[in-house]
Coordinates of C-alpha atoms in Angstrom, one line a residue:
M149 CA -3.3 36.3 12.0
P150 CA -6.4 37.6 10.6
P151 CA -9.7 35.6 12.0
L152 CA -10.9 34.6 8.8
R153 CA -7.4 32.5 8.0
L154 CA -7.5 30.4 11.5
P155 CA -10.7 28.4 10.1
A156 CA -9.1 27.8 6.8
V157 CA -6.0 26.8 8.6
T158 CA -8.0 24.3 10.9
A159 CA -9.5 22.6 7.7
V160 CA -6.3 22.6 5.9
F161 CA -5.1 20.3 9.1
A162 CA -8.4 18.7 9.7
L163 CA -8.6 17.4 6.0
S164 CA -5.0 16.0 6.1
A165 CA -5.3 14.0 8.8
C166 CA -3.9 10.5 8.0
S167 CA -6.3 7.3 8.0
A168 CA -5.7 4.1 6.8
I169 CA -8.2 1.1 6.6
L170 CA -5.8 -2.1 5.6
T171 CA -7.4 -5.5 5.3
P172 CA -4.9 -8.5 4.9
A173 CA -4.6 -10.3 2.1
A174 CA -7.6 -13.5 1.8
T175 CA -7.4 -16.5 -0.4
N176 CA -10.1 -19.1 -1.2
Y177 CA -7.1 -21.3 -2.3
P178 CA -5.8 -23.8 0.3
V179 CA -1.9 -23.3 1.4
T180 CA -0.5 -26.8 0.8
E181 CA 3.0 -25.9 1.7
Q182 CA 4.9 -24.2 4.2
V183 CA 6.4 -20.8 3.1
D184 CA 10.5 -20.5 3.8
F185 CA 11.0 -17.1 5.0
T186 CA 14.4 -17.4 4.6
K187 CA 13.9 -17.5 0.7
L188 CA 12.1 -14.5 0.2
G189 CA 15.4 -12.4 -0.5
G190 CA 15.9 -14.6 -3.3
M191 CA 12.6 -14.7 -4.8
K192 CA 11.2 -13.0 -8.0
H193 CA 8.5 -10.4 -6.7
G194 CA 6.7 -7.6 -7.9
E195 CA 5.1 -4.3 -6.2
A196 CA 2.4 -2.4 -7.1
C197 CA 1.1 0.8 -5.5
A198 CA -1.5 3.6 -5.1
R199 CA -1.3 7.1 -3.5
T200 CA -3.5 9.4 -2.1
I201 CA -2.8 13.3 -2.1
L202 CA -4.2 14.9 1.1
G203 CA -6.3 11.8 2.3
I204 CA -9.2 12.8 -0.4
F205 CA -7.5 12.5 -3.8
G206 CA -7.4 9.0 -5.0
P207 CA -6.3 6.6 -4.8
N208 CA -4.4 6.7 -8.4
G209 CA -3.2 3.4 -9.1
H210 CA -4.0 -0.3 -8.4
A211 CA -2.4 -1.9 -5.5
S212 CA -3.7 -5.0 -6.4
V213 CA -1.9 -9.1 -5.7
A214 CA -3.1 -9.3 -9.5
A215 CA -1.4 -6.1 -10.4
A216 CA 2.0 -7.0 -8.2
A217 CA 2.4 -10.6 -9.7
Q218 CA 2.1 -8.7 -13.1
A219 CA 4.7 -6.3 -12.6
G220 CA 7.2 -9.0 -11.5
G221 CA 6.4 -11.8 -13.9
L222 CA 4.8 -13.9 -11.6
T223 CA 3.1 -17.2 -12.6
R224 CA 2.5 -18.4 -9.1
V225 CA 2.2 -16.1 -6.0
V226 CA 3.5 -18.0 -3.0
Y227 CA 3.7 -14.9 -0.3
V228 CA 2.2 -11.4 -0.2
D229 CA 3.2 -8.4 1.9
N230 CA 2.3 -4.5 2.1
R231 CA 3.9 -1.3 2.8
Y232 CA 2.4 1.7 3.8
D233 CA 4.0 5.0 3.7
N234 CA 2.5 8.2 5.1
K235 CA 3.7 11.4 4.2
F236 CA 2.6 14.9 5.1
L237 CA 0.4 15.7 1.8
W238 CA 0.6 12.1 0.5
Q239 CA 0.4 8.6 1.0
N240 CA 1.5 5.1 -0.9
F241 CA 0.0 1.9 -0.2
C242 CA 2.0 -0.6 -1.9
V243 CA 1.2 -4.7 -2.4
I244 CA 4.4 -6.9 -2.8
A245 CA 3.9 -10.6 -4.5
Y246 CA 6.7 -12.8 -4.1
G247 CA 6.7 -16.3 -6.2
E248 CA 7.7 -18.0 -9.2

């Protein structure tokens, strides 16, 4: 390998490093009832995702609770979850909202 290619290969691997900052969903609204997690499978749900390419291009999309609720046709959100998929060239961060 010619000496000029080594820095380029090193830069590609350094720029495609995996890193993520995930903040938990927070709300100012009081939770007045317990969530029965066994009922999540039967609840309506919506998902909203954002994709980042090579760790530097993005995020592309709206991964928010509001976007997930709108995608699922929810008028009341009971529970929020998230999923992070990390592939070699891209990363997806998805918010899943459950409710009525």
